[in-house]
mmCIF file of C-alpha atoms and ligand atoms in Angstrom:
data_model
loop_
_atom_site.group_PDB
_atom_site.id
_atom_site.type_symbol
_atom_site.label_atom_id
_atom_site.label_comp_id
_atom_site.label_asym_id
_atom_site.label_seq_id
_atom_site.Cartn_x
_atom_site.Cartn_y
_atom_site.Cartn_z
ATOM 1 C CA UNK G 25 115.437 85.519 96.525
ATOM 2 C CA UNK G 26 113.856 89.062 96.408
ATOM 3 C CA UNK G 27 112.065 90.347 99.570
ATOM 4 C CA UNK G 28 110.471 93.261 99.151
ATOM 5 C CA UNK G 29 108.291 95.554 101.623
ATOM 6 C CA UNK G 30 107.736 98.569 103.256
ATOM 7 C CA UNK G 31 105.786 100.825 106.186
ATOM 8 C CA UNK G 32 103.629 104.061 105.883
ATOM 9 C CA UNK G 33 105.090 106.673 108.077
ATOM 10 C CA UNK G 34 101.764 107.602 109.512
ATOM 11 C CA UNK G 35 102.907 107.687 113.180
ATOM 12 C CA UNK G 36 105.496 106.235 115.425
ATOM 13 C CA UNK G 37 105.987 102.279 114.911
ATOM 14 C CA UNK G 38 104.511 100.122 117.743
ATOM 15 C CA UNK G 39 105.572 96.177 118.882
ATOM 16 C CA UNK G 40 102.849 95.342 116.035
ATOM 17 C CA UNK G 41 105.142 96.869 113.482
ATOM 18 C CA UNK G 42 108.102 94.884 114.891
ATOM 19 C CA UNK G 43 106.802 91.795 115.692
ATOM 20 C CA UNK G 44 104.672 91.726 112.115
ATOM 21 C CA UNK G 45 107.057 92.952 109.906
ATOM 22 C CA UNK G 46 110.245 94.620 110.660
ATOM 23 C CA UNK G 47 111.669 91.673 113.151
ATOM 24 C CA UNK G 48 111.381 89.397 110.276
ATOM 25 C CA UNK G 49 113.006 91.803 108.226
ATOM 26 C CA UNK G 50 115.866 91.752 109.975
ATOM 27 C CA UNK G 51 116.447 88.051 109.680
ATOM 28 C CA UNK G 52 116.375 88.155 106.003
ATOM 29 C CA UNK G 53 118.413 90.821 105.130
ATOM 30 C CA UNK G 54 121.064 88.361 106.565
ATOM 31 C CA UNK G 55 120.384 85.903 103.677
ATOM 32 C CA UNK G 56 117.747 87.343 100.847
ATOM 33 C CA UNK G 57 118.428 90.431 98.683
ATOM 34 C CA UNK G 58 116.283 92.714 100.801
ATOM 35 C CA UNK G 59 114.619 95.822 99.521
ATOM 36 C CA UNK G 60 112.423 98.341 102.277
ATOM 37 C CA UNK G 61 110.892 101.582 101.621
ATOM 38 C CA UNK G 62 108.999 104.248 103.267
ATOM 39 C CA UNK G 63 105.632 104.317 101.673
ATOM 40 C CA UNK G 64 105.116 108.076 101.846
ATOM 41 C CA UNK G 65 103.027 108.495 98.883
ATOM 42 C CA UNK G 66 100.414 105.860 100.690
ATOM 43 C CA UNK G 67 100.550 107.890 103.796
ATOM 44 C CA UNK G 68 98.919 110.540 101.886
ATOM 45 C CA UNK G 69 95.711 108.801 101.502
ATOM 46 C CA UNK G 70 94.464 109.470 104.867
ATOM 47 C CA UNK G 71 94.529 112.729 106.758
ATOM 48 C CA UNK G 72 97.953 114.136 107.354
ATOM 49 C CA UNK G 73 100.012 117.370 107.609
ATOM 50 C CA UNK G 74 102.200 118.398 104.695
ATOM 51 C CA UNK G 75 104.310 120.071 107.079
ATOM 52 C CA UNK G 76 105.162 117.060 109.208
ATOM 53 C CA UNK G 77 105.447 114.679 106.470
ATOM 54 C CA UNK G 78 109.121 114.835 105.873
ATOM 55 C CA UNK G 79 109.806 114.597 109.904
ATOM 56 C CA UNK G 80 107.875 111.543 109.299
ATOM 57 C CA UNK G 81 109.472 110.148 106.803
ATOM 58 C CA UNK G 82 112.786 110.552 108.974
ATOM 59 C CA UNK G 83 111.488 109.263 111.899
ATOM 60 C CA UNK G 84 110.805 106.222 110.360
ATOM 61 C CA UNK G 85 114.313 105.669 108.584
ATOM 62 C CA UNK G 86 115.853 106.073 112.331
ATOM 63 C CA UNK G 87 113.087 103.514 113.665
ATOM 64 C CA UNK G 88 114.016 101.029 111.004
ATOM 65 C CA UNK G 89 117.787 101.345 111.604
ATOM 66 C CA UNK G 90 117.662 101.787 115.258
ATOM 67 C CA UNK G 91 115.537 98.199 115.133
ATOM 68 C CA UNK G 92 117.829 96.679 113.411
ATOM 69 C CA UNK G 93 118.184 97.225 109.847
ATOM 70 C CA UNK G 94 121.355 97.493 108.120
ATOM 71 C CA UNK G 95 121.913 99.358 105.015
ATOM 72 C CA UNK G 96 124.877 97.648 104.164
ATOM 73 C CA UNK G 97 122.867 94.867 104.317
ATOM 74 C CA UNK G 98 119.663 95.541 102.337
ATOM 75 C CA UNK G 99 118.168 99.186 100.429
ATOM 76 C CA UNK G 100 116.177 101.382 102.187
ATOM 77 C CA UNK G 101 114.595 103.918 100.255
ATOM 78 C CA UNK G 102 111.252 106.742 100.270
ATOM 79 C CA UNK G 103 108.934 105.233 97.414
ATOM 80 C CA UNK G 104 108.005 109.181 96.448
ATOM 81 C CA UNK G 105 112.001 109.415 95.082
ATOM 82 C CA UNK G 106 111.421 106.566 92.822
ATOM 83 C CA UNK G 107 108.808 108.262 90.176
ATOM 84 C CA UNK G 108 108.777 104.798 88.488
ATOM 85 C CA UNK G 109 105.695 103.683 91.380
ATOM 86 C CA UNK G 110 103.624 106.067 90.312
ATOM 87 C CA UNK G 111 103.568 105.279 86.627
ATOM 88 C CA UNK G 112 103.294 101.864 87.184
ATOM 89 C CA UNK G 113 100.138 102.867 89.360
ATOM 90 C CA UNK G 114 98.670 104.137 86.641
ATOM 91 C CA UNK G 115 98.986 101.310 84.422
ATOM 92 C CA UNK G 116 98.135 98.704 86.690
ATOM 93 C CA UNK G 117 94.658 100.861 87.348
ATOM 94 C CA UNK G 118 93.889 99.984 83.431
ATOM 95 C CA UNK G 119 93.961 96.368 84.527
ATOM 96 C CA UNK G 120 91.714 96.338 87.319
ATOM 97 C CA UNK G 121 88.410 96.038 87.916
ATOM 98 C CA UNK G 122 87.162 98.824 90.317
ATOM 99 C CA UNK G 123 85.500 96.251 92.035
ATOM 100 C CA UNK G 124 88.331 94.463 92.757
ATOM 101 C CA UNK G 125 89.627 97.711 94.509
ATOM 102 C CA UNK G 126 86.107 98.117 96.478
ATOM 103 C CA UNK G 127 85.850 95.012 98.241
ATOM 104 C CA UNK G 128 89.398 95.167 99.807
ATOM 105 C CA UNK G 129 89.011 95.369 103.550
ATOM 106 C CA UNK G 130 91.278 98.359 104.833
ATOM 107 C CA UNK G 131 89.491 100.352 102.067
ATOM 108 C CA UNK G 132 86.162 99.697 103.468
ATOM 109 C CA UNK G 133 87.422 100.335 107.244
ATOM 110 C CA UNK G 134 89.252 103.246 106.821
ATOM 111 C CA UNK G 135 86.475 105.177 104.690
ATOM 112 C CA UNK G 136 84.476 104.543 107.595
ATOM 113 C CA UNK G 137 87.199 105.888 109.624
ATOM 114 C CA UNK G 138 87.357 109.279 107.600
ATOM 115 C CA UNK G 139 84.266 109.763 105.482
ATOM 116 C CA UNK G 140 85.150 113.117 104.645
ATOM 117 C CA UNK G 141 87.871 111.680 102.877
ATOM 118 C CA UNK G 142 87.165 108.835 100.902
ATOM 119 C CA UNK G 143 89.188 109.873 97.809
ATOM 120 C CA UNK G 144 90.626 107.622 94.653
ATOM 121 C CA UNK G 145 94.067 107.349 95.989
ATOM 122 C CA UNK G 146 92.763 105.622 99.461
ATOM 123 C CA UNK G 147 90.737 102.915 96.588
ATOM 124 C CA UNK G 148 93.570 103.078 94.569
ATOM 125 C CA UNK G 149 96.330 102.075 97.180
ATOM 126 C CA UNK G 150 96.715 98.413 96.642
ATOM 127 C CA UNK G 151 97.676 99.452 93.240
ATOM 128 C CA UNK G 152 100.336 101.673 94.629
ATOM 129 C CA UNK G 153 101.337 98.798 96.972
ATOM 130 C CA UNK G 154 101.122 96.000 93.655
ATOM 131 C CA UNK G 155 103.639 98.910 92.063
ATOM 132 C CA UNK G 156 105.761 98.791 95.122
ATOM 133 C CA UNK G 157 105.997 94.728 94.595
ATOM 134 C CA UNK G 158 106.340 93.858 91.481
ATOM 135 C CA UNK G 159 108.707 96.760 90.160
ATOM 136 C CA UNK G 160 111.532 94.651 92.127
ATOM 137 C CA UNK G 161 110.296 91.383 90.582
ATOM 138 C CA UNK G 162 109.973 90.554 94.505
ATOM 139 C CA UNK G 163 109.693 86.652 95.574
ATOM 140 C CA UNK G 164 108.596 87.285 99.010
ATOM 141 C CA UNK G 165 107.023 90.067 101.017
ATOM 142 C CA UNK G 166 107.160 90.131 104.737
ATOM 143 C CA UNK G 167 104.154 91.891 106.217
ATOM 144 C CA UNK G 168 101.366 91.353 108.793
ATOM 145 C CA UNK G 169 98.763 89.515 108.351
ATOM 146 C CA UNK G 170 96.070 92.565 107.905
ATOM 147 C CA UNK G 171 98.345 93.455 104.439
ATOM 148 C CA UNK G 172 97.918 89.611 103.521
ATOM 149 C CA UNK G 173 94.600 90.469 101.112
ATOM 150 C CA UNK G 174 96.697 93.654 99.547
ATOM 151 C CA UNK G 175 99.602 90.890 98.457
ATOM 152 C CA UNK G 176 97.002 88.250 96.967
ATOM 153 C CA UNK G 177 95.436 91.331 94.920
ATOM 154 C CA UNK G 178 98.774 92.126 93.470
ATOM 155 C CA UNK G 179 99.425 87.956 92.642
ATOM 156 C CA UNK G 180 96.087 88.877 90.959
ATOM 157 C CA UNK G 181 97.225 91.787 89.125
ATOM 158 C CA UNK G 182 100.852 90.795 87.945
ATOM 159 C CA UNK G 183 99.101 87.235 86.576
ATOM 160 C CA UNK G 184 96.573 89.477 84.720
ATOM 161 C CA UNK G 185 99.226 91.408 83.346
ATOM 162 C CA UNK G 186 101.013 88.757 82.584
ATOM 163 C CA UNK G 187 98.478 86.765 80.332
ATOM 164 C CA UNK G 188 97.769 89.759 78.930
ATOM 165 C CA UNK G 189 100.647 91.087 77.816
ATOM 166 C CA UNK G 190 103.326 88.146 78.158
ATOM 167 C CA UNK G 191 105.437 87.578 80.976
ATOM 168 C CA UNK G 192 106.550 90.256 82.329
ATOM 169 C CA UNK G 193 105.991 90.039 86.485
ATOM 170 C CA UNK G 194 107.331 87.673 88.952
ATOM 171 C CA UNK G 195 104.300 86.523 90.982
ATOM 172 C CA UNK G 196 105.630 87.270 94.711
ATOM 173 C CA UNK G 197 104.388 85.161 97.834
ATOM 174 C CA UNK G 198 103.379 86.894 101.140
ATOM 175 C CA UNK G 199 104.992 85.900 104.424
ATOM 176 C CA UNK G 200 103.481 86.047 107.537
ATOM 177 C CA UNK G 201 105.422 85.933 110.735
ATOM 178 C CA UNK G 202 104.597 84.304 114.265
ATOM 179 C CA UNK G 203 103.763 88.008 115.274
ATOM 180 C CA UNK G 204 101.491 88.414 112.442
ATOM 181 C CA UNK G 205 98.412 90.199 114.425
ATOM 182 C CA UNK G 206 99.218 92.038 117.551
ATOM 183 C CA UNK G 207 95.984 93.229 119.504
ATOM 184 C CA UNK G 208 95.616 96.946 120.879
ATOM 185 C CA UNK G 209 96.026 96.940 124.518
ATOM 186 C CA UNK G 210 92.811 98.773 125.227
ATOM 187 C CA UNK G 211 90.528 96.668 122.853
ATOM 188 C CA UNK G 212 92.161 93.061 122.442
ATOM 189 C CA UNK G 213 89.760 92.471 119.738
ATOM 190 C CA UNK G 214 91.134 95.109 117.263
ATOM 191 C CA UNK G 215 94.428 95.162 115.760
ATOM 192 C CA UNK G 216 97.185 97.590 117.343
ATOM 193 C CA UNK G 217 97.568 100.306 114.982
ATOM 194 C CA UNK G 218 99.877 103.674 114.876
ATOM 195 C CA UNK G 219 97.222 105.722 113.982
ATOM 196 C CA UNK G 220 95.148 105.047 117.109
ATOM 197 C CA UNK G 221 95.185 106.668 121.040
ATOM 198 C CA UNK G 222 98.689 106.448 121.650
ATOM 199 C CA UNK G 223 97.588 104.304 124.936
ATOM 200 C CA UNK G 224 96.943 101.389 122.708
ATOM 201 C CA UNK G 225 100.157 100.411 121.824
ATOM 202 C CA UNK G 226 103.790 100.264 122.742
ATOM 203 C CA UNK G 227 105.587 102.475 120.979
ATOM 204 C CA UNK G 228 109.355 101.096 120.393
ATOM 205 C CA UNK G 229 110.963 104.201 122.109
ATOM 206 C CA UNK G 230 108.652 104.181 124.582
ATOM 207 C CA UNK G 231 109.988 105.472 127.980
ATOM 208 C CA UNK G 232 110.364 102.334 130.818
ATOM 209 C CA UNK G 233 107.694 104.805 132.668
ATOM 210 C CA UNK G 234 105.402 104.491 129.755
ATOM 211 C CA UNK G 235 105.270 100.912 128.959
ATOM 212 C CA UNK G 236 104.838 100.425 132.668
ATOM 213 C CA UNK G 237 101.754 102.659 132.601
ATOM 214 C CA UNK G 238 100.384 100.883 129.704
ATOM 215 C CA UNK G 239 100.917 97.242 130.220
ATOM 216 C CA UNK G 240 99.660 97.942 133.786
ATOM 217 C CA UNK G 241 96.313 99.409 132.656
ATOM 218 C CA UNK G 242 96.644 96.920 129.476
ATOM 219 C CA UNK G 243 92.685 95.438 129.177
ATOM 220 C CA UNK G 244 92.517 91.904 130.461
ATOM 221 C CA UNK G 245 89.555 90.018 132.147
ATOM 222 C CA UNK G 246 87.821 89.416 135.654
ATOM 223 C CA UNK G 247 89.591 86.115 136.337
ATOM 224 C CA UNK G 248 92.576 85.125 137.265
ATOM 225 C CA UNK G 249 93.972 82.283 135.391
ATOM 226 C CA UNK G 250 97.274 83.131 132.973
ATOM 227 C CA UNK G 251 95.994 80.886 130.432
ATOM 228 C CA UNK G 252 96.280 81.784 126.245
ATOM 229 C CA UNK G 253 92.480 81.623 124.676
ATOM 230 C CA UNK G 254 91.668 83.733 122.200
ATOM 231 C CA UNK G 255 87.937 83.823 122.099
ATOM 232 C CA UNK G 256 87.245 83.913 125.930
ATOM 233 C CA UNK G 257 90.701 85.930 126.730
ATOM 234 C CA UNK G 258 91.725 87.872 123.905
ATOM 235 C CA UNK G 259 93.701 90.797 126.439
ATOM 236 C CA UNK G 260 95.644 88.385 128.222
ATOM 237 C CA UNK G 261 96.202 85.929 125.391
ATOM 238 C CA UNK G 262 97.467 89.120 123.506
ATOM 239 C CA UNK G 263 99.837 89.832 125.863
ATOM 240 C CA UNK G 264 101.050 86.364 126.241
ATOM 241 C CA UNK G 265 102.027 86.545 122.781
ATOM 242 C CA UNK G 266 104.033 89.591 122.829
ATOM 243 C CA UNK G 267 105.430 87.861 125.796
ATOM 244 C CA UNK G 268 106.360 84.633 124.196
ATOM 245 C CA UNK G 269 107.774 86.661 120.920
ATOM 246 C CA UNK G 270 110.238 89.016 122.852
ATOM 247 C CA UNK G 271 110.986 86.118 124.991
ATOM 248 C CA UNK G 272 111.773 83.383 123.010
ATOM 249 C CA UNK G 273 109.485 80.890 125.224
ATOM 250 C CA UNK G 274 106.619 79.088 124.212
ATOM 251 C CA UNK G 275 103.982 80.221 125.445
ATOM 252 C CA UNK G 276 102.865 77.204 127.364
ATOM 253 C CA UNK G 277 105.984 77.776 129.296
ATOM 254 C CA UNK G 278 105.217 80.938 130.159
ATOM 255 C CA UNK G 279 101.508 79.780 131.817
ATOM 256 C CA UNK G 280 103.085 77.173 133.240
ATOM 257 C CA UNK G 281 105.561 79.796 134.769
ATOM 258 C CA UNK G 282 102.947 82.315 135.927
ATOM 259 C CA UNK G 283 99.969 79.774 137.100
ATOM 260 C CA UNK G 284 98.937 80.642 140.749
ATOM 261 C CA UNK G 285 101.055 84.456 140.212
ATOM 262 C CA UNK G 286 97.881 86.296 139.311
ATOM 263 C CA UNK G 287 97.895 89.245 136.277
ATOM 264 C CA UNK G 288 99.625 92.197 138.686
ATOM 265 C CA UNK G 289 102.901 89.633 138.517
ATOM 266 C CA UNK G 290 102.880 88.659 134.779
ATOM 267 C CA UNK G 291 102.224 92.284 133.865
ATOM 268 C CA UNK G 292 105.198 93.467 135.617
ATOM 269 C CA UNK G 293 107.559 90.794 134.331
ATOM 270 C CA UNK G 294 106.207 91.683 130.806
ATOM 271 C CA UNK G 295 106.785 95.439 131.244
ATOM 272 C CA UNK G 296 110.493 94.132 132.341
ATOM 273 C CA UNK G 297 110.810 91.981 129.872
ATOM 274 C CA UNK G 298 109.510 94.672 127.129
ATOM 275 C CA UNK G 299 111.993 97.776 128.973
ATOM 276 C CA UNK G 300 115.104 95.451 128.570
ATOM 277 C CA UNK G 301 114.714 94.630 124.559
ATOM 278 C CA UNK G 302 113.283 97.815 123.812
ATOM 279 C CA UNK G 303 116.493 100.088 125.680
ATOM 280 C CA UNK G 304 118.746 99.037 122.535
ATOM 281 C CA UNK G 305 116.711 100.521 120.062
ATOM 282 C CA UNK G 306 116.439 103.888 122.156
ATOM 283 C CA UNK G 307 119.640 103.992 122.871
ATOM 284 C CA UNK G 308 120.635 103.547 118.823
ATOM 285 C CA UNK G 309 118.195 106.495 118.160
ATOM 286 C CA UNK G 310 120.050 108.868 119.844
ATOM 287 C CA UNK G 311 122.852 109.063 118.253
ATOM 288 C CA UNK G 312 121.290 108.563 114.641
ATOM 289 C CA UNK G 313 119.840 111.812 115.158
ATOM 290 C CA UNK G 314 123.104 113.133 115.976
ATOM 291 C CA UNK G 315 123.797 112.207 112.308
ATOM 292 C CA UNK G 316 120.990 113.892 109.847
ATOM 293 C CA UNK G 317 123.610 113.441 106.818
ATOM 294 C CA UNK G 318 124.235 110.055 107.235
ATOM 295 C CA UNK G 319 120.667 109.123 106.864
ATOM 296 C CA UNK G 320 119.865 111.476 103.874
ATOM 297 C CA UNK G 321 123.413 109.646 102.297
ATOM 298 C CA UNK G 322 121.741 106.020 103.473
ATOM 299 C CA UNK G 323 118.208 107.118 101.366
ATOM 300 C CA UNK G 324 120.222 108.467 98.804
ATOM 301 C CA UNK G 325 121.963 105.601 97.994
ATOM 302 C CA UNK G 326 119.226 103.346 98.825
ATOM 303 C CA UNK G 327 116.966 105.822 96.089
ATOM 304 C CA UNK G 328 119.848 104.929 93.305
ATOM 305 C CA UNK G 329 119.715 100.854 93.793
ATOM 306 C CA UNK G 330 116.076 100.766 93.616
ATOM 307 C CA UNK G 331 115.630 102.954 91.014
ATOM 308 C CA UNK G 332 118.016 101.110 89.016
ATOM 309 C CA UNK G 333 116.166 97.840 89.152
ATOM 310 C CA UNK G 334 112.768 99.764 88.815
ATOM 311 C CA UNK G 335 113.749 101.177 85.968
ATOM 312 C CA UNK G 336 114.354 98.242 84.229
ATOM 313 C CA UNK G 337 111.038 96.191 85.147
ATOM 314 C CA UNK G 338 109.095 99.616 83.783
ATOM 315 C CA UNK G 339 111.201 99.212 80.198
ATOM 316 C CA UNK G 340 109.773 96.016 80.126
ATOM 317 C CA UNK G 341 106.424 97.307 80.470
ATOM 318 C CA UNK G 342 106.198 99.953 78.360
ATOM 319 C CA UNK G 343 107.287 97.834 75.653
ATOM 320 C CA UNK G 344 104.733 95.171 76.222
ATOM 321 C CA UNK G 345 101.618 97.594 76.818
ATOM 322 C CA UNK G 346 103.032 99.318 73.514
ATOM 323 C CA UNK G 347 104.368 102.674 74.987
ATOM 324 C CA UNK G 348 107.472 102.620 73.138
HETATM 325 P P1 ATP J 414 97.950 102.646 110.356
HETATM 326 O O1 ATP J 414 97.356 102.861 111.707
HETATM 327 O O2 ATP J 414 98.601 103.828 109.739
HETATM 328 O O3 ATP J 414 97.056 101.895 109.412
HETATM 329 P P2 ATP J 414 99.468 100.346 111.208
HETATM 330 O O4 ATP J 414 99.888 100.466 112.622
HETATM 331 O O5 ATP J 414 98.328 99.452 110.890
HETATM 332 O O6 ATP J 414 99.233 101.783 110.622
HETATM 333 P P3 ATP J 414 100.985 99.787 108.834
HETATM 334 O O7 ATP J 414 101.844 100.888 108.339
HETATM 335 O O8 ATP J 414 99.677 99.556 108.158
HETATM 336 O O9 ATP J 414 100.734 99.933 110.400
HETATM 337 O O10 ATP J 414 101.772 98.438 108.823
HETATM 338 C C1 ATP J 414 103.164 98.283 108.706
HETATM 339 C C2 ATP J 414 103.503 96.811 108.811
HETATM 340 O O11 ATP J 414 103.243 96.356 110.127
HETATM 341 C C3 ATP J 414 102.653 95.930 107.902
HETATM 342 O O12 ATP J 414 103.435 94.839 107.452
HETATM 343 C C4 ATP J 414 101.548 95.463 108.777
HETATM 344 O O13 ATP J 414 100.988 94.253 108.352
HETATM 345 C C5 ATP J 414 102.289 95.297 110.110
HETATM 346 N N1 ATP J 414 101.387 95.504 111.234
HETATM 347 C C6 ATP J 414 100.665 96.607 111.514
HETATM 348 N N2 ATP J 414 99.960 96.467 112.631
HETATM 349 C C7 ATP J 414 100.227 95.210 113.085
HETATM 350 C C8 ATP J 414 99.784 94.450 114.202
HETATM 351 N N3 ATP J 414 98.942 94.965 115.070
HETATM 352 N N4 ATP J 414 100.260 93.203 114.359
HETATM 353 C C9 ATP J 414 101.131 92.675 113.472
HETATM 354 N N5 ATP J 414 101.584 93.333 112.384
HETATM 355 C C10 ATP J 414 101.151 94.574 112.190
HETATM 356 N N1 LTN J 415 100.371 99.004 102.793
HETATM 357 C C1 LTN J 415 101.419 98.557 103.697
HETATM 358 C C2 LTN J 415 102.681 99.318 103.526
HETATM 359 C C3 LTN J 415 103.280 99.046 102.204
HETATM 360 C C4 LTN J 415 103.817 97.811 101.751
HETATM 361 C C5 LTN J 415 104.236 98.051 100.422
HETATM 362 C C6 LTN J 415 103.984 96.571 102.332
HETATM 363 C C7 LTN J 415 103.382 99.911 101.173
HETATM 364 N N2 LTN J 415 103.955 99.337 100.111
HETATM 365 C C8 LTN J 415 104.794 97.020 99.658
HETATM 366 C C9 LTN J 415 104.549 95.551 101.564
HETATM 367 C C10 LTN J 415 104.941 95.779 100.248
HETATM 368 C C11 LTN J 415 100.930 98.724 105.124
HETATM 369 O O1 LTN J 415 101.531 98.176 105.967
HETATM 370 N N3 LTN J 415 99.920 99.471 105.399
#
């Protein structure tokens, strides 16, 4: 099987990232033909700095190596070296009805997030995304569940195509993990998120002082029970869950564990518990970024495989939409 997925390197990755997408990752590069990029070109559909772009870009290679990815083990690549996404973009646009591209969800929120820059890439990314997909004639792609509507547009897309033109796509599945919606620590009702107040999330090289500070002040309720319920405790049911997925244990273990403790004691084991399994992916930053070359040979290489399988999905294309 063919997994295929990537991240936008729009700011440091948080335990949403891992727990959503990456962890998962990492299990099936050990058994599925495995194919991640960097989805730089998407991260220039909201406000950024050209300048810092690259850094970005690198930052996020060493986060998805120092969490566990193996390029012996699967192709990493940045989606801007592989020109075939773009062209594919374009093509799939002629396809799709604009209203198709209107009514997805993290279009609507994040034009109301930057109304000064609601432009056609931000509408256009889920074609950009389908692009990313179905160039590697993927079977599965591993994401949270807020990219679940992107992955059912592209199923959309490559069967349009496909009765269209003959078949040409594989239609690929989405696959949501246990982690698949992590809640911001400040606002338990909102999704974490990289681009918000850096308070809201736990960065995964965050500093044992840090993620003390901010599971701490995490937001929970005015009671005291330790008890997982969504609609009356989102905060602490949030944080039972990135408990009970670092952990291993169920979560009814865990309330069974902490009844009577009170939230001071829970939060403090959690900020333990979150110190210990984050310290290996610190530690395996450092000395990546001792090594510069040995990432831009890992992308390199990475850039070469994928092109060499995009290339041959976007023959098949051309021929069939008659651009021969
Ligand atoms: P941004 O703030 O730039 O929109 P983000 O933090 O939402 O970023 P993405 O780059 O959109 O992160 O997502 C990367 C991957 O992580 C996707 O598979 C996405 O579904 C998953 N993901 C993002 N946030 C969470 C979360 N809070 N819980 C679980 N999975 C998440
Ligand atoms: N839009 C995704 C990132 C992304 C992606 C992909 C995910 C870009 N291309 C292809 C899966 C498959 C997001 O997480 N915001």
């Amino acid at each position: 099987m063919r997994i295929f997925s990537g991240i936008r390197p729009s700011g440091e990755l948080h335990i949403g990232n891992y727990l959503g997408a990456i962890k998962q990752w990492i299990e099936l590069q050990e058994k599925e033909e495995c194919v991640f990029c960097i989805a730089d070109l998407h991260a220039t559909t909201t406000p950024y700095q050209p300048n810092q772009l690259s850094k970005a870009v690198f930052a996020t290679a060493v986060t998805y190596i120092s969490a566990g990815l193996d390029p012996e083990k699967c192709i990493l690549f940045v989606q801007s070296k592989v020109k075939e996404h773009t062209e594919l973009t374009w093509l799939l646009g002629t396809i799709t009805p604009v209203g198709d591209l209107k009514r997805m969800t993290q279009f609507k929120e994040k034009s109301k997030e930057h109304p000064q820059y609601v432009n056609a890439g931000l509408l256009n990314y889920p074609l950009l995304m389908a692009s990313d997909i179905l160039l590697y004639q993927t079977d599965l792609v591993p994401v949270g569940k807020d990219q679940s509507q992107h992955v059912e547009l592209t199923r959309e897309i490559a069967r349009r195509f496909n009765k269209k033109f003959g078949e040409t796509f594989k239609i690929p599945k989405v696959l949501l993990s246990k982690g698949e919606k992590i809640m911001s620590l400040k606002n338990p009702t909102k999704k974490m998120s990289k681009t918000d107040n850096p308070q809201t999330y736990i960065g995964l090289f965050d500093k044992p002082e840090a993620i003390k500070k901010k599971i701490y002040s995490a937001k929970t309720d005015s009671e005291k029970e330790i008890k997982f319920d969504v609609k009356r405790k989102p905060g602490i049911s949030n944080l039972l869950a990135i408990y009970s997925l670092f952990s291993g244990f169920p979560i009814k273990e865990i309330e069974k564990e902490f009844k009577e403790k009170g939230y001071q004691v829970f939060k403090e084991k959690l900020a333990q518990l979150l110190i210990e399994k984050l310290e290996p992916f610190r530690r395996k930053k450092k000395e990546l970024e001792l090594h510069p070359d040995y990432l831009e040979k890992v992308l390199e290489d990475g850039r070469k495989r994928a092109q060499a399988i995009a290339q041959q999905t976007m023959e098949k294309v051309r021929k069939k939409m008659g651009l021969f």
